[in-house]
Short mmCIF file of C-alpha atoms in Angstrom, two decimals:
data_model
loop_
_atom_site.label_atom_id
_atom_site.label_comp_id
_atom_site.label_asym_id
_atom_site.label_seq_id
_atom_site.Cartn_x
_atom_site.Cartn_y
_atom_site.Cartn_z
CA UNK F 217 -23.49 -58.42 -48.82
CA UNK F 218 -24.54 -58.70 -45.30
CA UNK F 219 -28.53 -59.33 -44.68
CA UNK F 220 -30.54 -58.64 -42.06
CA UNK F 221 -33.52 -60.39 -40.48
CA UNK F 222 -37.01 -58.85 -39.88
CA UNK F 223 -38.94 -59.51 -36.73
CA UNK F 224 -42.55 -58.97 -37.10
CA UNK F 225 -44.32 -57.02 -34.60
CA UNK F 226 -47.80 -57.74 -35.08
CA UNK F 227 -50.09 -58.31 -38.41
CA UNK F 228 -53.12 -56.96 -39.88
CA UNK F 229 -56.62 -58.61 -39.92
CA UNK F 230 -58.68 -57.93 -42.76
CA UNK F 231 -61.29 -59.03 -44.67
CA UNK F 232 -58.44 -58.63 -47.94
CA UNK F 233 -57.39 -62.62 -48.71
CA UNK F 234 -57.05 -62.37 -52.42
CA UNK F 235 -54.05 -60.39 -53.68
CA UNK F 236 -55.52 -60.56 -57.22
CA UNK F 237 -58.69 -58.56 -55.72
CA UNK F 238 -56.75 -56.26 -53.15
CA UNK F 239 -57.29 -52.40 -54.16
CA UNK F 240 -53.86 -50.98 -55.92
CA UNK F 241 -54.30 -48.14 -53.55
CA UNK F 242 -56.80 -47.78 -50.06
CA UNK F 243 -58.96 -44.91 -52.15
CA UNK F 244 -59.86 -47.39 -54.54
CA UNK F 245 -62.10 -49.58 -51.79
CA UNK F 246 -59.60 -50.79 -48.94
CA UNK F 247 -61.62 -51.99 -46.13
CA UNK F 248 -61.00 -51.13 -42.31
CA UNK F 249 -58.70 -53.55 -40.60
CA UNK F 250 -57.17 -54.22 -37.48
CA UNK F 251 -53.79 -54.02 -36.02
CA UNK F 252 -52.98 -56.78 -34.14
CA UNK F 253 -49.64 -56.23 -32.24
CA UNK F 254 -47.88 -58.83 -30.01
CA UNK F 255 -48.14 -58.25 -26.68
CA UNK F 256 -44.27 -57.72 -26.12
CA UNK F 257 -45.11 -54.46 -27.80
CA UNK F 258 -47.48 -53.11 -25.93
CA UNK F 259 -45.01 -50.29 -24.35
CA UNK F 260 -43.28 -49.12 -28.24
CA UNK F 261 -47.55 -48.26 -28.78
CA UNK F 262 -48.03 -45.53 -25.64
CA UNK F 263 -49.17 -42.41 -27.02
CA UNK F 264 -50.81 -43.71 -30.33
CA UNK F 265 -53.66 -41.84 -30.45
CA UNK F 266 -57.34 -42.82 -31.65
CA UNK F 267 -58.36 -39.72 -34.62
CA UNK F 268 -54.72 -39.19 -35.83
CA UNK F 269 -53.06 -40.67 -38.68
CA UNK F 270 -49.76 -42.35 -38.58
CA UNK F 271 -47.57 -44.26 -41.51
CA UNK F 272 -47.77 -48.04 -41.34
CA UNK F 273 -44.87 -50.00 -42.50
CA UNK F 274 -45.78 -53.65 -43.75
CA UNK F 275 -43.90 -56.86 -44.95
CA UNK F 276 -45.48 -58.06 -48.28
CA UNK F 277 -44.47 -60.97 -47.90
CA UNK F 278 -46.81 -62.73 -50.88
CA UNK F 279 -44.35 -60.40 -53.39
CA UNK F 280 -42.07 -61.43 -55.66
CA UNK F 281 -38.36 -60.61 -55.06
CA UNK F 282 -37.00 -61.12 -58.17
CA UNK F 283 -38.91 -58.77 -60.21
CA UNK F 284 -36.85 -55.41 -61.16
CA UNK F 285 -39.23 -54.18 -63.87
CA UNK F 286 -42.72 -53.46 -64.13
CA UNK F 287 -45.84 -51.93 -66.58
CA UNK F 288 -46.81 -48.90 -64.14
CA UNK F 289 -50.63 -50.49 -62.28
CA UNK F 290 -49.93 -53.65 -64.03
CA UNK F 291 -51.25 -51.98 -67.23
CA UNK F 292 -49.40 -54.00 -70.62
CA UNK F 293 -50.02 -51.06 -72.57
CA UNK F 294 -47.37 -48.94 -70.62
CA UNK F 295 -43.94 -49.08 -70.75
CA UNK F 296 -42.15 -51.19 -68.49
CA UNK F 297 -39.87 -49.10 -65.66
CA UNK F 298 -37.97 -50.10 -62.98
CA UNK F 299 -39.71 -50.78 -59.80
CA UNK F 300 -38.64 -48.23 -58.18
CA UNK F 301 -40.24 -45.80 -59.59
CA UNK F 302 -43.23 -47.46 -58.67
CA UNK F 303 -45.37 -49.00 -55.68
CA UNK F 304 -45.54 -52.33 -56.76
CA UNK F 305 -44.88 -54.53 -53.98
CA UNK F 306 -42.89 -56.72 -56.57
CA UNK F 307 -39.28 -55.51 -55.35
CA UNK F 308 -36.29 -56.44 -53.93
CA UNK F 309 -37.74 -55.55 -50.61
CA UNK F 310 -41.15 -55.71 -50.68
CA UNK F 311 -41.61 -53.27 -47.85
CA UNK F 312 -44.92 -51.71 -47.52
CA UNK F 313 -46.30 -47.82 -46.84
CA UNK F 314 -49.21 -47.06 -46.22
CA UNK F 315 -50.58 -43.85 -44.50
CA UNK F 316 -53.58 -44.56 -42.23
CA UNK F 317 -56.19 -42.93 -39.97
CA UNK F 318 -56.45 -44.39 -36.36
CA UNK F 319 -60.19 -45.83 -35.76
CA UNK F 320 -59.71 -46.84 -32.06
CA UNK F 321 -56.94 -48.61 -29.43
CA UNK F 322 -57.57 -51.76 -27.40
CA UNK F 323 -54.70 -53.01 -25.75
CA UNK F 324 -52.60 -53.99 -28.68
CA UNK F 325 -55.15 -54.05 -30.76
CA UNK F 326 -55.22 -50.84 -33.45
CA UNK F 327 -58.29 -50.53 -35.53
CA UNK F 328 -57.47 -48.73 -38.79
CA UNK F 329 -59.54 -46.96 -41.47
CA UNK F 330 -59.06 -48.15 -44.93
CA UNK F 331 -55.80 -50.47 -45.41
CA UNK F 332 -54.97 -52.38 -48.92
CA UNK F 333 -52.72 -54.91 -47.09
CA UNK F 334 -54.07 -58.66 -46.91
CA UNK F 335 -55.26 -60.36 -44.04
CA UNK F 336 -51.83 -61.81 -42.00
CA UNK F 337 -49.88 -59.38 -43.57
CA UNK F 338 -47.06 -58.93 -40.75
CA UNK F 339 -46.18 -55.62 -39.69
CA UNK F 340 -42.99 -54.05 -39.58
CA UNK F 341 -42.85 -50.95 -38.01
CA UNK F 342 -45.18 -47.95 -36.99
CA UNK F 343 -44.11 -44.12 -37.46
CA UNK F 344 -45.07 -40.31 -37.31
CA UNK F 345 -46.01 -39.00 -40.75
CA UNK F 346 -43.51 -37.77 -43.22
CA UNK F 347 -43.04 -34.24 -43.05
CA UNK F 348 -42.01 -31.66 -45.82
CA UNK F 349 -38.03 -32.54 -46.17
CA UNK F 350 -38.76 -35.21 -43.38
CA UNK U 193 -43.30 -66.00 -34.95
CA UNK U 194 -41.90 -66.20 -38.47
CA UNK U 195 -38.75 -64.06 -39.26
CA UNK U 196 -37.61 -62.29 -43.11
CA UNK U 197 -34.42 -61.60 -44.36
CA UNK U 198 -33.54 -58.13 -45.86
CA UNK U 199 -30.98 -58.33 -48.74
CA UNK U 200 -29.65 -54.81 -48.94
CA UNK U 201 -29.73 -53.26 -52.91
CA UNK U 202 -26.69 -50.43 -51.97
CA UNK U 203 -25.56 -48.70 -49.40
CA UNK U 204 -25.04 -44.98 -48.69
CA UNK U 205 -21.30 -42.74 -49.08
CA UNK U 206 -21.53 -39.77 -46.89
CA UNK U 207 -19.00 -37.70 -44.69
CA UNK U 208 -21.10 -38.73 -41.90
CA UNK U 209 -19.91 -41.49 -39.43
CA UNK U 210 -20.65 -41.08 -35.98
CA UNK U 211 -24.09 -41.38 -35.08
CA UNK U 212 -23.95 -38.99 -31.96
CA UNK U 213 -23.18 -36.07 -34.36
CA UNK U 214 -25.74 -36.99 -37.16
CA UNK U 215 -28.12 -34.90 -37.65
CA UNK U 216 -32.01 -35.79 -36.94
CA UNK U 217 -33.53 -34.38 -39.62
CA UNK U 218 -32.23 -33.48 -42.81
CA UNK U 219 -32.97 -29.53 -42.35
CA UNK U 220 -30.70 -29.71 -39.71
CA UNK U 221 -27.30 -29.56 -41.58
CA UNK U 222 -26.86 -33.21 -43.13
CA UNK U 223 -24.80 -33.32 -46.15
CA UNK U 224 -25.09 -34.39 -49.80
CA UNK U 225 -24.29 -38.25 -49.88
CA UNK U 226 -24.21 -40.89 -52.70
CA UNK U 227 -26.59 -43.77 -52.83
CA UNK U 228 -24.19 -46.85 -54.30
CA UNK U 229 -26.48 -49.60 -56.14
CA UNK U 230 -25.41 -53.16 -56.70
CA UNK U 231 -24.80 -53.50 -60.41
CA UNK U 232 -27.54 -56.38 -60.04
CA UNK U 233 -30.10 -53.85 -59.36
CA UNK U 234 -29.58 -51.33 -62.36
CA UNK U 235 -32.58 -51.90 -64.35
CA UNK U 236 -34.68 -51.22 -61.16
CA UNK U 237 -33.44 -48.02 -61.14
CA UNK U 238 -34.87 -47.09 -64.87
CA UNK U 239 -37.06 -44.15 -64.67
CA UNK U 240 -35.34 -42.50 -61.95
CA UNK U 241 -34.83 -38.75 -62.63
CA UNK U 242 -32.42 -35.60 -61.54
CA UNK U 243 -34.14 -32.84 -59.77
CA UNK U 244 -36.96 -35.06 -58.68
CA UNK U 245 -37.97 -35.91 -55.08
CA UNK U 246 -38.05 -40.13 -53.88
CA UNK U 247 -38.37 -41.98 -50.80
CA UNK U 248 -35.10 -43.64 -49.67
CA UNK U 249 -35.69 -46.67 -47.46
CA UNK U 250 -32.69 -47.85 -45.69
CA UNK U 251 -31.81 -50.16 -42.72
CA UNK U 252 -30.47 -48.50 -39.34
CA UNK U 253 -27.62 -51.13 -38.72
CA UNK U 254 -26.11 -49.08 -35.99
CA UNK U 255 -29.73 -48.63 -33.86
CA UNK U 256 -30.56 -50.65 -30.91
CA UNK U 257 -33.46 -53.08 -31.40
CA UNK U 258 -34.78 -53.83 -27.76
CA UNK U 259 -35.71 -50.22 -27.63
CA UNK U 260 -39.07 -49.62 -26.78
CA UNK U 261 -39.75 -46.86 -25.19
CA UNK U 262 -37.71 -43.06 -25.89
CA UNK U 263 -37.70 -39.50 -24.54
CA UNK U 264 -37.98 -37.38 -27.53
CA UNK U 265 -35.51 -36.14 -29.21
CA UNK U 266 -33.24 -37.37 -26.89
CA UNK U 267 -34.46 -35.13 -24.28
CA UNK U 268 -34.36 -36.43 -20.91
CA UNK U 269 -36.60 -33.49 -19.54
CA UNK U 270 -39.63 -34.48 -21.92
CA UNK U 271 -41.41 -37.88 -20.91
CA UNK U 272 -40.78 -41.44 -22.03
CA UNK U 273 -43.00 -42.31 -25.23
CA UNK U 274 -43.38 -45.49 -27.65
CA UNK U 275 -40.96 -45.58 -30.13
CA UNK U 276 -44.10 -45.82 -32.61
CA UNK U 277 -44.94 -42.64 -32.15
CA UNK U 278 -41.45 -41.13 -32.68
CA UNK U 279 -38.84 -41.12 -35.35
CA UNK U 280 -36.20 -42.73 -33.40
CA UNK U 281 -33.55 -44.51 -34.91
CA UNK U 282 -33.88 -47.15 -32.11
CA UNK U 283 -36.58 -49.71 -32.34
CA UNK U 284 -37.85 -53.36 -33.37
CA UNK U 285 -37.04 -53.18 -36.65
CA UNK U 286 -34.79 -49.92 -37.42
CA UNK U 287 -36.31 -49.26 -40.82
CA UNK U 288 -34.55 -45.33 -41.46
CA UNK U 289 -37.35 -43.39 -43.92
CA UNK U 290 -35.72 -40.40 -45.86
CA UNK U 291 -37.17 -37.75 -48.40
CA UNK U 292 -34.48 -37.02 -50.66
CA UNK U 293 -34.08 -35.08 -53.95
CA UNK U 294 -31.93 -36.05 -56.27
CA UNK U 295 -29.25 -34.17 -58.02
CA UNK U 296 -27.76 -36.68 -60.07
CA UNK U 297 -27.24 -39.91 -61.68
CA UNK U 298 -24.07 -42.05 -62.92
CA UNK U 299 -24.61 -45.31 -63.74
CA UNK U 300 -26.00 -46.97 -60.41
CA UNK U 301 -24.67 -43.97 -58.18
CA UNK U 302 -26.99 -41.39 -57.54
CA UNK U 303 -25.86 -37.97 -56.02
CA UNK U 304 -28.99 -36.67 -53.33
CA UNK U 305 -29.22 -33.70 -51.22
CA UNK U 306 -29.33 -33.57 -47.45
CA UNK U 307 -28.97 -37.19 -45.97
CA UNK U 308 -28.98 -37.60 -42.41
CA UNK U 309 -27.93 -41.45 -43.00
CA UNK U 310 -24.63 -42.39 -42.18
CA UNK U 311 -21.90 -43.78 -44.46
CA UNK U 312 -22.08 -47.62 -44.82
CA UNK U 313 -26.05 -47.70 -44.03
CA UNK U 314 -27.28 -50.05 -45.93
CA UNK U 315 -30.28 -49.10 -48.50
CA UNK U 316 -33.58 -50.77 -49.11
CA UNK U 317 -35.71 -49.74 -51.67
CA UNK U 318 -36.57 -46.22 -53.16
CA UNK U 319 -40.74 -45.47 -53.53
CA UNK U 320 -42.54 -42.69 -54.95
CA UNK U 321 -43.34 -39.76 -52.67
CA UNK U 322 -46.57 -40.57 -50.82
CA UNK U 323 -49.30 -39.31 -52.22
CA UNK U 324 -52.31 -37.93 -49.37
CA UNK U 325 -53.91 -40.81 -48.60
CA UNK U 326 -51.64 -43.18 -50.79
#
């Protein structure tokens, strides 16, 4: 099948390093972080707006590719299910969502409440939220 | 910087074909479709449920990636904006983001309701709804 290639736009800085210690979710302790875009960019970010929320899509790129299965959270005692039915950035294509709240803009540089991803994590793409049916 | 290459799991069957009548949203007439898994990729797909809602992740082959800035909505009388903060198709990396609900499955075809992707897109990876904050 034909593949295609990813160009990162950016990555996150964060005070995440440690996969094993990075929150399963950013209401379980996800620090702020910044979004550091490349400066090629800088026109795709006009009207971003400091106080709004927006979806944040990552590359995960410490996941592993091969894995089709998992125990929902990592948890042995449940059954295993296929991963997509889950968030577990084990997948195929370990693409990453996460809905965030806009801290501040300066230049290309977007700083973000509460984001699980680890530091370096590069970033994908930047959209409106999901609407109902959207 | 470093580049990342998608492997597509499947690829979408739907009446649609030309990308200047497509629809851009889904509540604005697209058609039922079928999502068409690699065999490879069946047990990923354990757990997946008729008459529940998913996030369909697919890959905009047909959208122009040196796009950065858009009018909205196509509309040449409302001002230029950054792709970021629209849902345009074109953009650095054309990542398409669908809420679907499913109607059926067969094997690794699954039947969903209102997809404004167009036949042959290739498909990433199906999520969970997001969750407020998740």
């Amino acid at each position: 099948m034909t593949t295609y290639t990813l160009r990162p736009i950016g990555h996150v800085e964060s005070t995440l390093t440690d996969r094993t210690a990075a929150p399963r979710q950013p209401d379980e302790g996800a620090p702020d972080a910044w979004l550091v875009f490349d400066d090629r960019y800088a026109p795709a970010l006009e009207g971003l707006a400091p106080g709004t929320d927006i979806l944040l899509l990552t590359w995960l790129d410490r996941a592993d590719r091969d894995t089709l299965t998992v125990h929902p959270r990592g948890d042995a005692t449940r059954p295993c299910t296929g991963v997509f039915t889950t968030r577990a950035p084990d997948r195929p294509n370990p693409i990453g969502l996460h809905t965030i709240h806009i801290l501040s803009i300066t230049d290309t540089r977007v700083h973000v409440r509460n984001l699980e991803a680890l530091n370096a994590t590069p970033i994908l793409d930047i959209k409106p939220l999901l609407t109902p049916g959207g």
